[in-house]
PDB file of C-alpha atoms in Angstrom:
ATOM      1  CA  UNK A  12     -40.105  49.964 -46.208  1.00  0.00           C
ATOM      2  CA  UNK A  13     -39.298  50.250 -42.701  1.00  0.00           C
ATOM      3  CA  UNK A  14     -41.503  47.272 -41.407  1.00  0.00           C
ATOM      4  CA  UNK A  15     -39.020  45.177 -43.946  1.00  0.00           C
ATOM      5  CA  UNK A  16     -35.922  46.570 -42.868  1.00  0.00           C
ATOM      6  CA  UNK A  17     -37.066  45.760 -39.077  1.00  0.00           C
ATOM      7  CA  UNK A  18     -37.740  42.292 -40.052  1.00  0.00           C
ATOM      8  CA  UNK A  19     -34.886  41.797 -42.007  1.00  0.00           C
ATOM      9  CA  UNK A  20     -32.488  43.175 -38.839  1.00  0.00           C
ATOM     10  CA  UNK A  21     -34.944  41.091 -36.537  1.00  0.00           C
ATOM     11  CA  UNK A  22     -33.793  37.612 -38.947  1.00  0.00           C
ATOM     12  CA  UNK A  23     -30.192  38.722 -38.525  1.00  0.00           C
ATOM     13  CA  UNK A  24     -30.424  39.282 -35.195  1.00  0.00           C
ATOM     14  CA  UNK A  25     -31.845  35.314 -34.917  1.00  0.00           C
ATOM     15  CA  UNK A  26     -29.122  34.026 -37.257  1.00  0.00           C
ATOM     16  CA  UNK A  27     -26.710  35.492 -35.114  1.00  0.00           C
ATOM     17  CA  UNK A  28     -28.237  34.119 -31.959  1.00  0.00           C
ATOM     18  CA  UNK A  29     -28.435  30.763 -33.228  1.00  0.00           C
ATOM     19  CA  UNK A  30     -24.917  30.721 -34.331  1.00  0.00           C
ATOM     20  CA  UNK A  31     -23.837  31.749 -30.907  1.00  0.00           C
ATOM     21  CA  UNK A  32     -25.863  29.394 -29.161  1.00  0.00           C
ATOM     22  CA  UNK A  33     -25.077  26.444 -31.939  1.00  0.00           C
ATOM     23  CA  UNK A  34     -21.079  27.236 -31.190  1.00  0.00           C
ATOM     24  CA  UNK A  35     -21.219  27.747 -26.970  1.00  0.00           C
ATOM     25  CA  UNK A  36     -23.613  25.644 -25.855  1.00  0.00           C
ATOM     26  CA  UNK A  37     -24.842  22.119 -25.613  1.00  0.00           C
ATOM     27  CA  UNK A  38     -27.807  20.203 -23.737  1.00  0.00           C
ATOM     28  CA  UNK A  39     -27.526  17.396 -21.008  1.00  0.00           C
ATOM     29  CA  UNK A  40     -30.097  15.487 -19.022  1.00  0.00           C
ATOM     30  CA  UNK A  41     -29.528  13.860 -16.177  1.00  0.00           C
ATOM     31  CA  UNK A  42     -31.307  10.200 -15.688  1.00  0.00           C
ATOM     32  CA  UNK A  43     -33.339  11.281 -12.248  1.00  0.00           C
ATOM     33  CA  UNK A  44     -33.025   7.655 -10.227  1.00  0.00           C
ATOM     34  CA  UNK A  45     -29.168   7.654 -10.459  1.00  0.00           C
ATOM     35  CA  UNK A  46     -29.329  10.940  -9.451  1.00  0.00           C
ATOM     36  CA  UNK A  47     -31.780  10.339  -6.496  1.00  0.00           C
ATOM     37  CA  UNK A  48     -29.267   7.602  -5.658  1.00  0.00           C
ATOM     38  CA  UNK A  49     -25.769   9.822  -5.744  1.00  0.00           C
ATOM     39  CA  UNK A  50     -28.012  12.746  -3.674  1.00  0.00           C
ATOM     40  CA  UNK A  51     -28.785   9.904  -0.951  1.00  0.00           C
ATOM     41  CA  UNK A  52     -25.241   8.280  -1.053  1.00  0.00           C
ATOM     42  CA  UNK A  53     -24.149  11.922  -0.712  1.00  0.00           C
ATOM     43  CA  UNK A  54     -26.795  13.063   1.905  1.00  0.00           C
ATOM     44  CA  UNK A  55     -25.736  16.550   1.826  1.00  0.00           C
ATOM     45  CA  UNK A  56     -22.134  15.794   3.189  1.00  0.00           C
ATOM     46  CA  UNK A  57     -22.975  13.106   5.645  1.00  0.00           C
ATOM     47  CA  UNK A  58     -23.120  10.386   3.424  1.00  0.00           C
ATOM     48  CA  UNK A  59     -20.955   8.251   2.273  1.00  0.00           C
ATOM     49  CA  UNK A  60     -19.549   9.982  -0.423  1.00  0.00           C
ATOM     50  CA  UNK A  61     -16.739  13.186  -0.054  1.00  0.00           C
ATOM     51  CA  UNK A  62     -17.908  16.148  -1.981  1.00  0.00           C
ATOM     52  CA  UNK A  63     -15.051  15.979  -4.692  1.00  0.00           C
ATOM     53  CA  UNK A  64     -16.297  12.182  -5.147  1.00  0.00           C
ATOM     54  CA  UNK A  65     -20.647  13.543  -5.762  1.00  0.00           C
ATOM     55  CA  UNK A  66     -19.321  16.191  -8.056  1.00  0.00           C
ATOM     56  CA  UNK A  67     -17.378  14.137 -10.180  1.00  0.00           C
ATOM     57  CA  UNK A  68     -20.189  11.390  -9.896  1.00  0.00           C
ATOM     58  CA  UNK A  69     -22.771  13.918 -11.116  1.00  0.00           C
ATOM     59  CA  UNK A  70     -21.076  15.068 -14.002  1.00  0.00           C
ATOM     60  CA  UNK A  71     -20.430  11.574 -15.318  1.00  0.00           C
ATOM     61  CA  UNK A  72     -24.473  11.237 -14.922  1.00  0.00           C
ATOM     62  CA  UNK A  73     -25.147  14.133 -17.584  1.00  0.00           C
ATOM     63  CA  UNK A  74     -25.887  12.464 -20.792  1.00  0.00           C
ATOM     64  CA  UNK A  75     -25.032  15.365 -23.672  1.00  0.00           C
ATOM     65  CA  UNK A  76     -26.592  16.028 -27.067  1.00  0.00           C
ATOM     66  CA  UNK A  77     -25.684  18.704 -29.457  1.00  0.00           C
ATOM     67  CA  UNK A  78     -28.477  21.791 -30.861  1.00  0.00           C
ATOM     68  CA  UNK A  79     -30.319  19.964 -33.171  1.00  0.00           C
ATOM     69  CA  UNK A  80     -33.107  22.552 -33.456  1.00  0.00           C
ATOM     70  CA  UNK A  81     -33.355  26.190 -32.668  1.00  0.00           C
ATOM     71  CA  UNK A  82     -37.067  27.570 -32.522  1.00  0.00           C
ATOM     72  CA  UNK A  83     -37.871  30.966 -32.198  1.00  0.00           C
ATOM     73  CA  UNK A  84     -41.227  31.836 -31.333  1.00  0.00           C
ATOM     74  CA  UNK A  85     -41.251  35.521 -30.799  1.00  0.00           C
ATOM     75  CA  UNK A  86     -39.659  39.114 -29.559  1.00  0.00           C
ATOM     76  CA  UNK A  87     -40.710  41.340 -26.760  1.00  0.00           C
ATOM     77  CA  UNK A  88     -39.598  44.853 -26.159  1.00  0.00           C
ATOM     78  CA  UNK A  89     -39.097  44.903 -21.911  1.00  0.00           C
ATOM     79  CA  UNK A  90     -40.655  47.496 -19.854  1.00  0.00           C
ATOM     80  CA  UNK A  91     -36.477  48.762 -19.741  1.00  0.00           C
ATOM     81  CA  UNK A  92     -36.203  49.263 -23.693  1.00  0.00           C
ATOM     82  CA  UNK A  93     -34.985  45.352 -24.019  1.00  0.00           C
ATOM     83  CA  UNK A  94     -35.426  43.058 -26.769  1.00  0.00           C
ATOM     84  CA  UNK A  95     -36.363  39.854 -25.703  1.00  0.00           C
ATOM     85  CA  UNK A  96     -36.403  36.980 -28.119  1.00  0.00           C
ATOM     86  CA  UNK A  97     -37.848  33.547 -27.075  1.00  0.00           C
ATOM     87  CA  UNK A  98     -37.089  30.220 -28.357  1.00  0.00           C
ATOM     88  CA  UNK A  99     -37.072  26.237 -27.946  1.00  0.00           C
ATOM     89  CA  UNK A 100     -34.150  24.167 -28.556  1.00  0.00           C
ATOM     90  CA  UNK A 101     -34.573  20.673 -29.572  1.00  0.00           C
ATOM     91  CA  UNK A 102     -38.002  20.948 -28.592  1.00  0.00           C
ATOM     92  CA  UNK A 103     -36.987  20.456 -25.297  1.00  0.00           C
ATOM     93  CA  UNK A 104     -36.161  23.289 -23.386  1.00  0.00           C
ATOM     94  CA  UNK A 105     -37.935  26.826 -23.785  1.00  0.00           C
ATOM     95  CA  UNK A 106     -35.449  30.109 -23.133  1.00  0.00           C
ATOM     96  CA  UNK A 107     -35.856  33.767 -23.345  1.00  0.00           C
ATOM     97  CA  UNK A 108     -32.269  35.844 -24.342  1.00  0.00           C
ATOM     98  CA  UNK A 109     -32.092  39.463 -23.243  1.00  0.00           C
ATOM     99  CA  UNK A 110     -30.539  41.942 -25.749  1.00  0.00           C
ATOM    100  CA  UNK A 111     -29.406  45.757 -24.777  1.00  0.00           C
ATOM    101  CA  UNK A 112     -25.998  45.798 -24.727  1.00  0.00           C
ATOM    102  CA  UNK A 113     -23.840  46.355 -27.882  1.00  0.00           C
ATOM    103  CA  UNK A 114     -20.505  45.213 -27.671  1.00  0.00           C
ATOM    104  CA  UNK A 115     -18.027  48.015 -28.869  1.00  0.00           C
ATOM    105  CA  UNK A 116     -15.100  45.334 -30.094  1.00  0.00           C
ATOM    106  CA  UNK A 117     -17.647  43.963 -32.669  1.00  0.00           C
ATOM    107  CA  UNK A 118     -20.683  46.071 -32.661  1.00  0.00           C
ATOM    108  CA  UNK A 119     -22.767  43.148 -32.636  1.00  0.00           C
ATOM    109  CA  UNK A 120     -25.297  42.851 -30.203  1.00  0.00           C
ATOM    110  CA  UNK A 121     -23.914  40.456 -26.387  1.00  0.00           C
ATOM    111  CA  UNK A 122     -26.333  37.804 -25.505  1.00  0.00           C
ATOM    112  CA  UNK A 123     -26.985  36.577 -22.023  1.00  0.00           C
ATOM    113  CA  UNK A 124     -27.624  33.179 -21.665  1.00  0.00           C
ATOM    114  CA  UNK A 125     -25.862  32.023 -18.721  1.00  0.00           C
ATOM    115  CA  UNK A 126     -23.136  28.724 -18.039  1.00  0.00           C
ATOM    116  CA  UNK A 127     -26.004  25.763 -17.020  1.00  0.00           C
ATOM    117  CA  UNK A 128     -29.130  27.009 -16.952  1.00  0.00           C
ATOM    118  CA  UNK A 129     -32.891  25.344 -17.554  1.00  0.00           C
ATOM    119  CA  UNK A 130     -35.652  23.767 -14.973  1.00  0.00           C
ATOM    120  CA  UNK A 131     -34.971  20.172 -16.089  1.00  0.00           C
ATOM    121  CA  UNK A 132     -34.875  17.655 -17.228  1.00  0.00           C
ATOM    122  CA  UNK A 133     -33.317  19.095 -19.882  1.00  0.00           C
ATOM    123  CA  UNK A 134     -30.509  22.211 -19.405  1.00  0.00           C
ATOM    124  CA  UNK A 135     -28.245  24.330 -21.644  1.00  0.00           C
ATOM    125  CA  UNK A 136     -24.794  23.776 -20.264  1.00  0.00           C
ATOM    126  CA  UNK A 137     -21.671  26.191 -22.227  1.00  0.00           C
ATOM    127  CA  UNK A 138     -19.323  24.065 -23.898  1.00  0.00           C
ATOM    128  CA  UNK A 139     -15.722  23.958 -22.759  1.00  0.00           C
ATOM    129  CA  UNK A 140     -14.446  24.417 -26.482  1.00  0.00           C
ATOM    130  CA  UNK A 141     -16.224  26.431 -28.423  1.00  0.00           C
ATOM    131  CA  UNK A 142     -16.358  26.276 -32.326  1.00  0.00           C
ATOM    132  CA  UNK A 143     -16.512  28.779 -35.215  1.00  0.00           C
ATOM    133  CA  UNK A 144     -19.264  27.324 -37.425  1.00  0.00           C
ATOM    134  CA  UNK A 145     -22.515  28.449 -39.415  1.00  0.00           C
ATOM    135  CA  UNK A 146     -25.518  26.803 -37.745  1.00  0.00           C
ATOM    136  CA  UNK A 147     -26.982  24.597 -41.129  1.00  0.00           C
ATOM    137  CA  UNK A 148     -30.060  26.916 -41.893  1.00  0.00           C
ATOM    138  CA  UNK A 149     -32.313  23.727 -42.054  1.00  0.00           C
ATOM    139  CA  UNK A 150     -31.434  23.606 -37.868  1.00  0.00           C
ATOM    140  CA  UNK A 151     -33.383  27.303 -37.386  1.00  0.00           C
ATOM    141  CA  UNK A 152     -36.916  27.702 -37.818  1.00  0.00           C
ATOM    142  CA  UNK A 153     -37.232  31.607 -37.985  1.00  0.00           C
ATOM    143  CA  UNK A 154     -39.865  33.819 -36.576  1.00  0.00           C
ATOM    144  CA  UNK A 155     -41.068  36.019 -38.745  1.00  0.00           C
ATOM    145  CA  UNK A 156     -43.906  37.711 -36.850  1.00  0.00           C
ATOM    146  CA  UNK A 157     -43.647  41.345 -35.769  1.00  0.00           C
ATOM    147  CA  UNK A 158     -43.034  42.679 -31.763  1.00  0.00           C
ATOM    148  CA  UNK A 159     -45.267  42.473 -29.248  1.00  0.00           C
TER     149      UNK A 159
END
């Protein structure tokens, strides 16, 4: 009885994620010879670009997509009594959320994922508008295993 109630708060606990990830966050890659080209025209300040100009430059190199696919692929209980859940999105970029902090508004569980964050090519950027919507079940692929 337990083991199911665990499993069943484990698959809320990944709905919920996914929801907040499919709502706050998009990907973008960034196509590496124009950026090699901007980081030489900008040569760290001494180039021939000003610093407002490479920053606007670089964001008009990202190339967005939405979360197409979220993939978990397994929990972890930290060494500090933390619940770590990993997962792919899109197949493209692997992440790991830390969860210990319950949020006292809501008592839902806060998730840390961080405004642009991955190792490239690909990275998880927070979207500027965020939206209220259910993520379509057919875009989560649940893991159903147990903790490790």
């Amino acid at each position: 009885m337990k083991r199911e109630k665990d499993l069943a708060e484990l698959h809320d606990i990944q709905t919920d994620l996914a929801n907040y990830l499919y709502n706050n966050y998009r990907l973008y890659t960034v196509d590496k010879r124009k950026d090699e080209q901007l980081n030489s025209e900008y040569n760290k300040g001494k180039g021939t670009l000003t610093t407002e100009e490479f920053l606007k430059k670089s964001d008009e190199l990202k190339e967005y997509s939405d979360i197409e696919k979220i993939e978990f692929t397994g929990y972890e209980i930290s060494p500090m009594n933390t619940l770590e859940i990993k997962y792919k999105i899109n197949d493209k970029i692997e992440k790991e959320t830390s969860l210990d902090t319950i949020s006292a508004e809501t008592n839902k569980l806060l998730y840390r994922v961080g405004e642009h964050d991955g190792e490239g090519p690909f990275y998880l950027e927070k979207k500027e508008n965020t939206t209220k919507l259910s993520t379509p079940e057919n875009l989560i692929v649940y893991y159903e295993g147990g903790i490790k």
